[in-house]
Short mmCIF file of C-alpha atoms in Angstrom, two decimals:
data_model
loop_
_atom_site.label_atom_id
_atom_site.label_comp_id
_atom_site.label_asym_id
_atom_site.label_seq_id
_atom_site.Cartn_x
_atom_site.Cartn_y
_atom_site.Cartn_z
CA MET I 24 165.96 246.58 57.22
CA SER I 25 167.02 248.94 59.82
CA HIS I 26 165.12 252.14 60.29
CA ALA I 27 168.33 254.11 59.46
CA SER I 28 168.49 252.54 55.96
CA VAL I 29 164.90 253.37 55.08
CA ARG I 30 165.00 256.53 52.91
CA MET I 31 162.00 258.13 51.40
CA ILE I 32 162.56 259.13 47.70
CA PRO I 33 160.31 261.64 46.07
CA PRO I 34 158.01 260.34 43.36
CA PRO I 35 159.66 260.93 40.04
CA PRO I 36 156.79 262.60 38.33
CA LEU I 37 156.51 264.96 41.20
CA VAL I 38 160.19 265.84 40.71
CA TYR I 39 159.69 266.71 37.26
CA LEU I 40 156.25 268.73 37.84
CA ALA I 41 158.09 270.63 40.59
CA PHE I 42 160.83 271.62 38.32
CA MET I 43 158.34 272.45 35.59
CA GLY I 44 156.33 274.46 38.06
CA GLY I 45 159.56 276.27 39.13
CA ALA I 46 160.52 277.27 35.61
CA TRP I 47 156.88 278.43 34.88
CA GLY I 48 157.02 280.50 37.94
CA ALA I 49 160.45 281.88 37.22
CA SER I 50 159.25 282.59 33.60
CA LYS I 51 156.29 284.70 35.14
CA TRP I 52 158.57 286.58 37.52
CA VAL I 53 161.59 287.05 35.17
CA PRO I 54 160.57 286.45 31.69
CA LEU I 55 163.45 284.91 29.53
CA ASP I 56 161.57 284.00 26.25
CA LEU I 57 163.01 281.68 23.44
CA PRO I 58 163.10 283.25 20.09
CA GLU I 59 159.83 282.99 18.42
CA HIS I 60 159.61 280.57 15.75
CA GLU I 61 157.08 277.89 14.71
CA LEU I 62 159.90 275.31 14.71
CA VAL I 63 160.03 275.75 18.54
CA PHE I 64 156.40 274.81 18.74
CA TYR I 65 156.71 271.68 16.60
CA ALA I 66 159.99 270.60 18.19
CA GLY I 67 158.10 270.79 21.62
CA TRP I 68 155.37 268.45 20.39
CA VAL I 69 157.80 266.07 18.91
CA SER I 70 159.80 265.95 22.08
CA ILE I 71 156.68 265.23 24.05
CA ALA I 72 155.62 262.53 21.57
CA VAL I 73 159.12 261.01 21.73
CA GLY I 74 158.74 261.00 25.69
CA VAL I 75 155.35 259.35 25.44
CA VAL I 76 156.36 256.60 23.01
CA LEU I 77 159.51 255.87 25.05
CA MET I 78 157.41 255.75 28.28
CA LEU I 79 155.00 253.36 26.82
CA TRP I 80 157.64 251.12 25.39
CA SER I 81 159.45 251.01 28.67
CA ALA I 82 156.17 250.29 30.71
CA LEU I 83 155.24 247.56 28.27
CA GLU I 84 158.55 245.89 28.45
CA MET I 85 158.26 246.03 32.32
CA HIS I 86 154.84 244.52 31.96
CA ARG I 87 156.24 241.83 29.62
CA TYR I 88 158.65 240.56 32.30
CA ARG I 89 156.24 241.18 35.15
CA THR I 90 158.31 243.64 37.12
CA THR I 91 157.35 246.68 38.92
CA ILE I 92 157.19 250.04 37.32
CA ASN I 93 156.99 251.58 40.91
CA PRO I 94 160.28 253.21 42.09
CA TYR I 95 159.25 251.96 45.64
CA GLY I 96 158.68 248.43 44.62
CA LYS I 97 161.07 245.47 44.37
CA PRO I 98 161.90 244.48 40.87
CA SER I 99 161.62 240.88 39.95
CA SER I 100 163.96 240.82 37.07
CA LEU I 101 166.79 242.95 35.64
CA LEU I 102 165.58 244.18 32.35
CA GLN I 103 168.08 244.41 29.49
CA SER I 104 165.82 244.43 26.36
CA GLY I 105 163.76 246.86 24.60
CA PRO I 106 164.64 250.48 25.61
CA PHE I 107 166.77 249.02 28.46
CA ARG I 108 169.35 248.04 25.97
CA PHE I 109 170.06 251.71 25.47
CA SER I 110 169.34 253.35 28.76
CA ARG I 111 169.34 252.09 32.22
CA ASN I 112 166.67 254.68 33.03
CA PRO I 113 164.31 255.02 29.97
CA ILE I 114 161.42 256.11 31.74
CA TYR I 115 163.23 258.97 33.34
CA LEU I 116 164.72 259.77 30.02
CA ALA I 117 161.08 259.87 28.52
CA ASP I 118 160.14 262.11 31.41
CA THR I 119 163.02 264.30 30.38
CA PHE I 120 161.84 264.35 26.78
CA ILE I 121 158.48 265.42 28.01
CA TYR I 122 159.84 268.08 30.13
CA CYS I 123 161.88 269.50 27.41
CA GLY I 124 158.90 269.44 25.06
CA VAL I 125 156.78 271.35 27.63
CA GLY I 126 159.67 273.70 28.12
CA LEU I 127 159.51 274.50 24.41
CA LEU I 128 156.04 274.98 24.38
CA LEU I 129 156.33 277.36 27.32
CA ASN I 130 158.74 279.28 25.11
CA SER I 131 161.00 280.02 28.03
CA VAL I 132 164.73 279.69 28.67
CA TRP I 133 163.88 278.77 32.25
CA PRO I 134 163.15 275.07 31.84
CA TRP I 135 166.61 274.78 30.06
CA LEU I 136 168.35 276.70 32.91
CA LEU I 137 166.88 274.21 35.42
CA LEU I 138 167.39 270.95 33.45
CA PRO I 139 170.92 270.37 34.73
CA LEU I 140 169.60 270.77 38.33
CA LEU I 141 166.73 268.52 37.51
CA ILE I 142 169.04 265.73 36.27
CA VAL I 143 171.35 266.01 39.33
CA CYS I 144 168.38 265.99 41.59
CA MET I 145 166.97 262.84 39.92
CA GLN I 146 170.43 261.02 40.05
CA ARG I 147 171.10 261.85 43.57
CA THR I 148 167.60 261.00 44.98
CA VAL I 149 165.75 258.57 42.80
CA ILE I 150 168.30 256.84 40.58
CA VAL I 151 171.04 256.17 43.24
CA HIS I 152 168.28 254.60 45.43
CA GLU I 153 167.18 252.37 42.59
CA GLU I 154 170.85 251.59 41.61
CA HIS I 155 171.76 250.29 45.17
CA LEU I 156 168.40 248.25 45.17
CA LEU I 157 169.46 246.70 41.79
CA MET I 158 172.97 246.01 43.00
CA ARG I 159 171.68 244.34 46.17
CA LEU I 160 169.28 242.11 44.18
CA PHE I 161 171.16 241.20 40.95
CA GLY I 162 174.78 241.70 41.94
CA ASP I 163 177.25 240.85 39.24
CA ASP I 164 174.63 240.76 36.50
CA TYR I 165 173.74 244.40 37.46
CA ARG I 166 177.58 245.44 37.46
CA ILE I 167 177.98 244.02 33.82
CA TYR I 168 174.81 245.81 32.71
CA ARG I 169 176.13 248.97 34.26
CA ARG I 170 179.33 248.79 32.24
CA ARG I 171 177.39 248.11 29.00
CA VAL I 172 174.55 250.51 29.32
CA ARG I 173 174.78 254.15 30.06
CA ARG I 174 172.45 255.69 32.68
CA TRP I 175 170.55 258.10 30.47
CA PHE I 176 171.59 257.00 26.87
#
């Protein structure tokens, strides 16, 4: 691999934490509160729970097929079962559910304003890198999978 083709991708959890930190900071600087309602609180915890369950399910599926969960690692197989039947990126989808849940618990509009930018950032840095790697490793099988399964859900 040539030096020019080596590209450092940010650790996905740090991307989500950076955006959440930015949303929290913005909410302290310019408060934009969500309407007060107990459903917001419960929806936040439900979103976090959905994210945690989806993340565990995805990690178990990766462990079952003995492939890496590390975005810097080399996958040993193309997963198409479990949550990978519905999303090519179920762990990032899980991270997004958790981010949204925390955003609801913060009771701020800022996480929602930053969410589209977060998704674009993830797609243009982490996900594109992973897709290129999967294309190199699995070729036509990955092309077929991409046509069948959406990136997020």
